[in-house]
CSV table of C-alpha atoms in Angstrom, one decimal:
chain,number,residue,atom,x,y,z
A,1,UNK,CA,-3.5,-5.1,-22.7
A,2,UNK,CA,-0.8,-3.4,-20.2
A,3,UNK,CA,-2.6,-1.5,-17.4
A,4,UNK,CA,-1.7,2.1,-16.9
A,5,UNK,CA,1.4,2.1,-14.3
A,6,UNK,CA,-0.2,5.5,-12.3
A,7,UNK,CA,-2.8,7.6,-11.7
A,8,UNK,CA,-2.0,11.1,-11.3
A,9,UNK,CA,-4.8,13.1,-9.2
A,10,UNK,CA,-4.6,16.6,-10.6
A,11,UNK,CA,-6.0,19.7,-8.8
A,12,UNK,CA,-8.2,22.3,-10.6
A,13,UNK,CA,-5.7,24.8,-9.8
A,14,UNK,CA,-2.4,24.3,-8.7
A,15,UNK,CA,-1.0,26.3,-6.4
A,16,UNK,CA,1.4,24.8,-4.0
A,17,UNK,CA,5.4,23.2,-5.0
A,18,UNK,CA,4.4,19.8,-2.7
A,19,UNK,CA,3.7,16.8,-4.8
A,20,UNK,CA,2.2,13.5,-2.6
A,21,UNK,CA,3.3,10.7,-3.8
A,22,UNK,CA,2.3,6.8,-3.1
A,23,UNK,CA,4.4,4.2,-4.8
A,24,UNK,CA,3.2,1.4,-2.5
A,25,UNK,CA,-0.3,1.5,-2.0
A,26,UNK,CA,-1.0,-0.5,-5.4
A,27,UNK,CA,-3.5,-3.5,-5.2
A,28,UNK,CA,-3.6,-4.1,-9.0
A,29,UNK,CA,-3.2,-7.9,-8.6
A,30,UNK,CA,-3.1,-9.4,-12.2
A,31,UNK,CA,-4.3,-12.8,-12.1
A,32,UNK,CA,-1.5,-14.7,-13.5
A,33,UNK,CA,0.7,-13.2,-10.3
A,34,UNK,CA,-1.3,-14.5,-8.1
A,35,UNK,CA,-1.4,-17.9,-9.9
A,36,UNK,CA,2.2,-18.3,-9.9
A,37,UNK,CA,3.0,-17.5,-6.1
A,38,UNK,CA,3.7,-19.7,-3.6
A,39,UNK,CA,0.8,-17.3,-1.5
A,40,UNK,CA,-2.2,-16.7,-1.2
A,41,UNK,CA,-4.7,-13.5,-2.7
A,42,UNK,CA,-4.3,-12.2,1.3
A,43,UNK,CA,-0.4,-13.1,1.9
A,44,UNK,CA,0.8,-11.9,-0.6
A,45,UNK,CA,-0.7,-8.5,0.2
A,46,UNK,CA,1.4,-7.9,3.3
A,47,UNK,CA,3.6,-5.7,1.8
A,48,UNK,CA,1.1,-3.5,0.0
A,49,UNK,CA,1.0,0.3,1.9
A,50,UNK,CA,-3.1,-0.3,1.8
A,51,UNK,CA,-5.3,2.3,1.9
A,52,UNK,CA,-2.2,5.0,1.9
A,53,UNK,CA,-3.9,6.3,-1.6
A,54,UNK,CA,-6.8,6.9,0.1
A,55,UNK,CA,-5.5,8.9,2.9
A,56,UNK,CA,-3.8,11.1,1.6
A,57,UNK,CA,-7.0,11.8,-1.4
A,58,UNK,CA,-7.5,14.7,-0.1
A,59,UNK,CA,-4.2,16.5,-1.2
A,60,UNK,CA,-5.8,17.3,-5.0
A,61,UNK,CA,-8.5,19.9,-2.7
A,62,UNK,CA,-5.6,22.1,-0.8
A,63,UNK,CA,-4.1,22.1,-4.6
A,64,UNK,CA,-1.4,19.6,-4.7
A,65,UNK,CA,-1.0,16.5,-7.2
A,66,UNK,CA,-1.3,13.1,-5.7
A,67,UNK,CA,0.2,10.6,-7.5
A,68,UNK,CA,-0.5,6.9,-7.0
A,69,UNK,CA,1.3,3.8,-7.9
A,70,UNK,CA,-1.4,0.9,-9.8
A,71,UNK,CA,1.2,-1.8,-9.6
A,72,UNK,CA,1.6,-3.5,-6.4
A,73,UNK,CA,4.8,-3.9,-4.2
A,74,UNK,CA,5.3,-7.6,-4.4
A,75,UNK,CA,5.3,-7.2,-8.3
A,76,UNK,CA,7.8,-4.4,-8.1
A,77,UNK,CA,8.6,-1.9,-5.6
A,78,UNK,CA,8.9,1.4,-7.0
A,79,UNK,CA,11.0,2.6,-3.9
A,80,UNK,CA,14.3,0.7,-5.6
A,81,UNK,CA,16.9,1.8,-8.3
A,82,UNK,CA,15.7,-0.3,-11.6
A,83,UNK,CA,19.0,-2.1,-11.2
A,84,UNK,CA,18.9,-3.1,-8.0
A,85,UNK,CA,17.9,-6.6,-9.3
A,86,UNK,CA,18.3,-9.8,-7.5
A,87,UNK,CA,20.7,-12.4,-8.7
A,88,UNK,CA,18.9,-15.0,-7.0
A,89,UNK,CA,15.6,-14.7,-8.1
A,90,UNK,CA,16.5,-13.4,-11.7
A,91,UNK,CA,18.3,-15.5,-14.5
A,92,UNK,CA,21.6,-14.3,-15.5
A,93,UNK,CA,21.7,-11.5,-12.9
A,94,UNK,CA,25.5,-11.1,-11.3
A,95,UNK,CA,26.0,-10.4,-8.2
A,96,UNK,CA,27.8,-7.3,-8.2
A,97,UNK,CA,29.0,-5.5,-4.4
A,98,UNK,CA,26.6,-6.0,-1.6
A,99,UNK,CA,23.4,-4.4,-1.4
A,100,UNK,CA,21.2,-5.7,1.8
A,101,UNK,CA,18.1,-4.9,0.2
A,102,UNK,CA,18.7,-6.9,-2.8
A,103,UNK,CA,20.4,-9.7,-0.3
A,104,UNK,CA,17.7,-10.1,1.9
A,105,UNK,CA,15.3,-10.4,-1.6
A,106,UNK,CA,13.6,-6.6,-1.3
A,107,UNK,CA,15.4,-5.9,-5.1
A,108,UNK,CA,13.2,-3.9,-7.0
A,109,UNK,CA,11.5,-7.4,-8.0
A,110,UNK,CA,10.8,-8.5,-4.6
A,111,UNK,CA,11.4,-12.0,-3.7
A,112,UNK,CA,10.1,-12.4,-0.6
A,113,UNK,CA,6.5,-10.4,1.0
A,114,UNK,CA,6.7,-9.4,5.0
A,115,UNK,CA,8.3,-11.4,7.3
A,116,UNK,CA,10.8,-13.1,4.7
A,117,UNK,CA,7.9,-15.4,3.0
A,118,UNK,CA,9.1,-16.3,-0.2
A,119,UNK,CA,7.0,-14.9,-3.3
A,120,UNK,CA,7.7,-17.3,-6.0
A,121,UNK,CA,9.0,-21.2,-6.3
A,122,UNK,CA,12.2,-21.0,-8.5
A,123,UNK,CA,13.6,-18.1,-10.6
A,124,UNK,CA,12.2,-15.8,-13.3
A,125,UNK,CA,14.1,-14.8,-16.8
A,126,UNK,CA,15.7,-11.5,-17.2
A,127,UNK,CA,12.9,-10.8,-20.2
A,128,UNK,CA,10.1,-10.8,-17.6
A,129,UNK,CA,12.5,-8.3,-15.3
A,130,UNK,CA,13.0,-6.0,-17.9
A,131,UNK,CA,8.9,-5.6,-19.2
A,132,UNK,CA,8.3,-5.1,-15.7
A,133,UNK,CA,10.8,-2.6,-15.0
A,134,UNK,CA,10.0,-1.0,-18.7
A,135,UNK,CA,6.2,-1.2,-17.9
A,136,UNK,CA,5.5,-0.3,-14.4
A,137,UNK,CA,9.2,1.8,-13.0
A,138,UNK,CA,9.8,3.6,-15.7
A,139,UNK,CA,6.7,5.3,-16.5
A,140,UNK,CA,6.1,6.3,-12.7
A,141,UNK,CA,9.3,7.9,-12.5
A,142,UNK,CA,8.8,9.8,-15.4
A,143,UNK,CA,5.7,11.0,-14.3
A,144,UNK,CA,7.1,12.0,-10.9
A,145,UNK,CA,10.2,13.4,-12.5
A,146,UNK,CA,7.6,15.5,-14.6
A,147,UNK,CA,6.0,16.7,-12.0
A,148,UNK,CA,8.3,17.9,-9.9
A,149,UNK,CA,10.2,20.0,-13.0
A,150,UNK,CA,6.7,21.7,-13.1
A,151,UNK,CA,6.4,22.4,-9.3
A,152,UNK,CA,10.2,23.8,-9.8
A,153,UNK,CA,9.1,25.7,-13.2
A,154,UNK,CA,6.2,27.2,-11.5
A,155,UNK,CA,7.6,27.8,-8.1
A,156,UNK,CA,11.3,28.0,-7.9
A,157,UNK,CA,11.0,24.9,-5.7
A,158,UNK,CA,9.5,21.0,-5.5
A,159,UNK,CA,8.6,19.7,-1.9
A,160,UNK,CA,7.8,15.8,-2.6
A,161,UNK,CA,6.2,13.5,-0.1
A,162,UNK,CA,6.2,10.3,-0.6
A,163,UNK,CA,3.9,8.3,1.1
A,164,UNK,CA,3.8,5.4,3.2
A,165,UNK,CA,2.8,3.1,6.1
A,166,UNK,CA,4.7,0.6,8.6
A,167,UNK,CA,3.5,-2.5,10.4
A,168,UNK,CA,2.9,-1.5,13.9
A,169,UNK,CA,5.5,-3.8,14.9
A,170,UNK,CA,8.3,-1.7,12.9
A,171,UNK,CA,8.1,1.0,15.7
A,172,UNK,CA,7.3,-1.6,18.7
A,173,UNK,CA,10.7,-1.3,19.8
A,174,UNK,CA,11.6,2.4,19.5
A,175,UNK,CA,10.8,4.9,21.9
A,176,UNK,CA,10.8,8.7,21.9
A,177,UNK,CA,12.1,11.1,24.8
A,178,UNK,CA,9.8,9.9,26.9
A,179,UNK,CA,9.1,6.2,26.3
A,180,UNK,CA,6.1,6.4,23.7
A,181,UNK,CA,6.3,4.9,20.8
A,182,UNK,CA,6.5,7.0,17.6
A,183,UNK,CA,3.0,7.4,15.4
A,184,UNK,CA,4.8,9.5,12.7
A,185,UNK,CA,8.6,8.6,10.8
A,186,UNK,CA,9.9,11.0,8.6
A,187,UNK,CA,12.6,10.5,6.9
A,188,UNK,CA,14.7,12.9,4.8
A,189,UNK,CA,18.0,10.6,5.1
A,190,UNK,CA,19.3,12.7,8.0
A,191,UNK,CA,19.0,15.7,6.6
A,192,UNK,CA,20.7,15.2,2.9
A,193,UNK,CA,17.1,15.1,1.2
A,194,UNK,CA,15.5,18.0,2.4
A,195,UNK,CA,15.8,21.1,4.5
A,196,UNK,CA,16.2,20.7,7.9
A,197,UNK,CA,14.0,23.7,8.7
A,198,UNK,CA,11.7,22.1,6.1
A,199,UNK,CA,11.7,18.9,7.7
A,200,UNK,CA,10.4,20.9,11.0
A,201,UNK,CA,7.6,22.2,10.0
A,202,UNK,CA,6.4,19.2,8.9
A,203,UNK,CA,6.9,17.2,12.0
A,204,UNK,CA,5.4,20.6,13.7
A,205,UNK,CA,2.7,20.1,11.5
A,206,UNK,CA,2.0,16.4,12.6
A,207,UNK,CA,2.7,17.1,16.4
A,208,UNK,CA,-0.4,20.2,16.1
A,209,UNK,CA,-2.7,17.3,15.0
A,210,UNK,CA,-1.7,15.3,17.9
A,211,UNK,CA,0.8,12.7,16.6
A,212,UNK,CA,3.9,11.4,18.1
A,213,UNK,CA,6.6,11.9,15.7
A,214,UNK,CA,10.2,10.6,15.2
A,215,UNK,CA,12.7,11.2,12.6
A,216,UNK,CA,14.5,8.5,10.6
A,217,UNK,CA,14.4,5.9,13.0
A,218,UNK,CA,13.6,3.3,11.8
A,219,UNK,CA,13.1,3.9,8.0
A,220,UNK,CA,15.1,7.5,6.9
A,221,UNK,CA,14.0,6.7,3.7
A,222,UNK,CA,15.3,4.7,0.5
A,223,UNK,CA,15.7,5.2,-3.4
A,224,UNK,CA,13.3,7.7,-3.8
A,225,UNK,CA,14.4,10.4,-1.3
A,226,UNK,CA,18.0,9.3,-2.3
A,227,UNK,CA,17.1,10.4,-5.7
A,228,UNK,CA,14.9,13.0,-5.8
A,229,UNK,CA,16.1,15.0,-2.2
A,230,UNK,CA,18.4,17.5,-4.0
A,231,UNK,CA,18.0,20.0,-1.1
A,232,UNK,CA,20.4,22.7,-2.6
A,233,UNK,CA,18.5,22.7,-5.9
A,234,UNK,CA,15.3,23.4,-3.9
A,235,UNK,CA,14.1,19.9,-4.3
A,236,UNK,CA,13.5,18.4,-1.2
A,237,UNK,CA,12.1,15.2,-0.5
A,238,UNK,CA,10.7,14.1,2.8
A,239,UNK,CA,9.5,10.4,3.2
A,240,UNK,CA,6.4,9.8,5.9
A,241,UNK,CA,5.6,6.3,7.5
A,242,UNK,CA,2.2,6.0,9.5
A,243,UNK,CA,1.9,3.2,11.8
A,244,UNK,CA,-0.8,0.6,10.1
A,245,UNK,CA,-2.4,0.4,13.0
A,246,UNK,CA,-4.0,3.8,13.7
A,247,UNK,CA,-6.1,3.4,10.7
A,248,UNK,CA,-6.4,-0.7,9.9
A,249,UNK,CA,-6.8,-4.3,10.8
A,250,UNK,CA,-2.9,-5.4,9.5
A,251,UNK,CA,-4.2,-9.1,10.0
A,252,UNK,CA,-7.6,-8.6,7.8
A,253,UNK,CA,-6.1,-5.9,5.7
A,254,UNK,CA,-9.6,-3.8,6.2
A,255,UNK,CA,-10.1,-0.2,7.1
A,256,UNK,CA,-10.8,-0.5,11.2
A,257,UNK,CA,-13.6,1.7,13.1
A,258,UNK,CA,-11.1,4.5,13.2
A,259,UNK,CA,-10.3,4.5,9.5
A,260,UNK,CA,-12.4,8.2,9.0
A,261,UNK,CA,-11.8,9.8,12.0
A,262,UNK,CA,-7.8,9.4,11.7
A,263,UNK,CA,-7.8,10.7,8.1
A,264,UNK,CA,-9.8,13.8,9.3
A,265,UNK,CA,-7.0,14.7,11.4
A,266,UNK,CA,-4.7,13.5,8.9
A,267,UNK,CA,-6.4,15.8,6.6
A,268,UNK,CA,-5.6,18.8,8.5
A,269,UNK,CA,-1.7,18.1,8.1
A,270,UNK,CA,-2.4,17.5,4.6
A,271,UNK,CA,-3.3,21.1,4.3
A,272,UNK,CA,-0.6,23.1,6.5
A,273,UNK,CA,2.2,21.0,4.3
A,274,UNK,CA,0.8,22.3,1.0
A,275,UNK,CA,0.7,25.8,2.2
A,276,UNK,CA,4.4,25.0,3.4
A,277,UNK,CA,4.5,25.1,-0.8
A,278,UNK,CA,2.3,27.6,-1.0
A,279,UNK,CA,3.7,30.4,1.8
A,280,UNK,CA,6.9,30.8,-0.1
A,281,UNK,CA,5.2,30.0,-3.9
A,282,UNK,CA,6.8,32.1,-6.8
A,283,UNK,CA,5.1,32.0,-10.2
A,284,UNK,CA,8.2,32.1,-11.8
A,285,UNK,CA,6.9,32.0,-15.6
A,286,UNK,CA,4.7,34.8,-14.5
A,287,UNK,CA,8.0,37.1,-13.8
């Protein structure tokens, strides 16, 4: 039987534009992928945005949808056109242009995990990367595209953030005004996905709860904020990265001993971005 590609986490009442998003935080391992790797039940989670679904759980309460991915990132990363497939790990695939994503095997069927370890031994046949695509891409998108035509019926507006972490070694080598390292990414594509005055608020937001904060350095943000940032429609789309590190062992892939009290603080963000949705809310089918 397929598995349902998504959960959606619906508030009672919803009364903000933002929609939270988490496309890589799936750990729905089916056994035959596992089987068929080259790696191991542990490697081959070092892609997987863990524990992301949980931290941002709380967005449902302050009245926002949280939608999380089932299926994880290794299987298919839901952060990539469906055609960005890779000709070398896919049967009959051309190469067409250059994409570096797809060249360096981060297609939307990944070919390699972290660190470039390859995923599989050989190639697979187009059939298998079209029921994945058809199974798992498809329907999240078209939940997510649903929901942000009812934040934009309901409010004039959509404000999605899509959720997501980075290895603590992503940001090891960038430093702020000031030589600390960033704790915080956001990326809205320098600027062409979302508001800029948007876009402050939220790292204003972050900063208040005591978090360093840079802006699209390194990640500004991929397919989905390509996509979905329409900023002159009033569909923004902002992209947050949270270094691994403040809230899990990367090695053991566990919650560490500062897994609750850094989602408490994260918490409080959750709450001022929503009423970023809420502040300038207008119930448009109510006019």
């Amino acid at each position: 039987m397929q598995k349902q590609a998504y959960h959606i986490f619906a508030p009672k009442n919803r009364r903000t534009s933002v929609v939270f998003a988490s496309p890589h935080s799936g750990n729905d391992y089916p056994d035959w992928f596992v089987q068929r790797s080259l790696l191991n039940a542990h490697t081959i989670r070092s892609s997987e945005d863990a524990f992301v679904d949980k931290l941002f759980a709380d967005a449902p309460g302050f009245g926002a949808p949280l939608l999380v991915a089932t299926a994880p990132r290794a299987l298919l990363d839901l952060n990539r056109a469906a055609e960005e497939l890779d000709p070398a790990l896919i049967q009959g695939v051309r190469k067409v242009g250059h994409n570096p994503r797809v060249a360096s095997g981060l297609g939307v069927i990944p070919r390699v995990v972290a660190n470039g370890r390859a995923i599989y031994h050989g190639k697979m046949s187009r059939a298998e990367a079209d029921h994945r695509v058809d199974h798992y891409w498809r329907p999240y998108h078209t939940a997510l595209t649903n929901l942000l035509k009812t934040a934009h019926a309901k409010f004039g507006e959509a404000i999605l953030i899509d959720c997501h972490s980075m290895p603590h070694e992503a940001v090891a080598s960038v430093s702020r005004r000031g030589g600390s390292r960033p704790e915080i990414v956001l990326g809205d594509r320098f600027g062409a996905a979302a508001d800029v005055d948007l876009v402050d608020q939220i790292e204003a937001a972050f900063a208040r709860a005591g978090f360093r904060v840079s802006r699209n350095t390194p990640f500004a943000g991929a397919y989905v904020t390509q996509q979905y940032g329409r900023p002159h429609r009033r569909q923004h789309a902002i992209q947050i990265e949270i270094d691994r590190s403040l809230y899990m062992d990367e090695v053991e892939i566990t919650p560490n001993a500062d897994f609750e009290t850094f989602r408490n603080r994260l918490r409080g963000v959750i709450s001022e971005i929503t009423e970023l949705g809420a502040d300038t809310q207008k119930d448009v089918a109510a006019e």
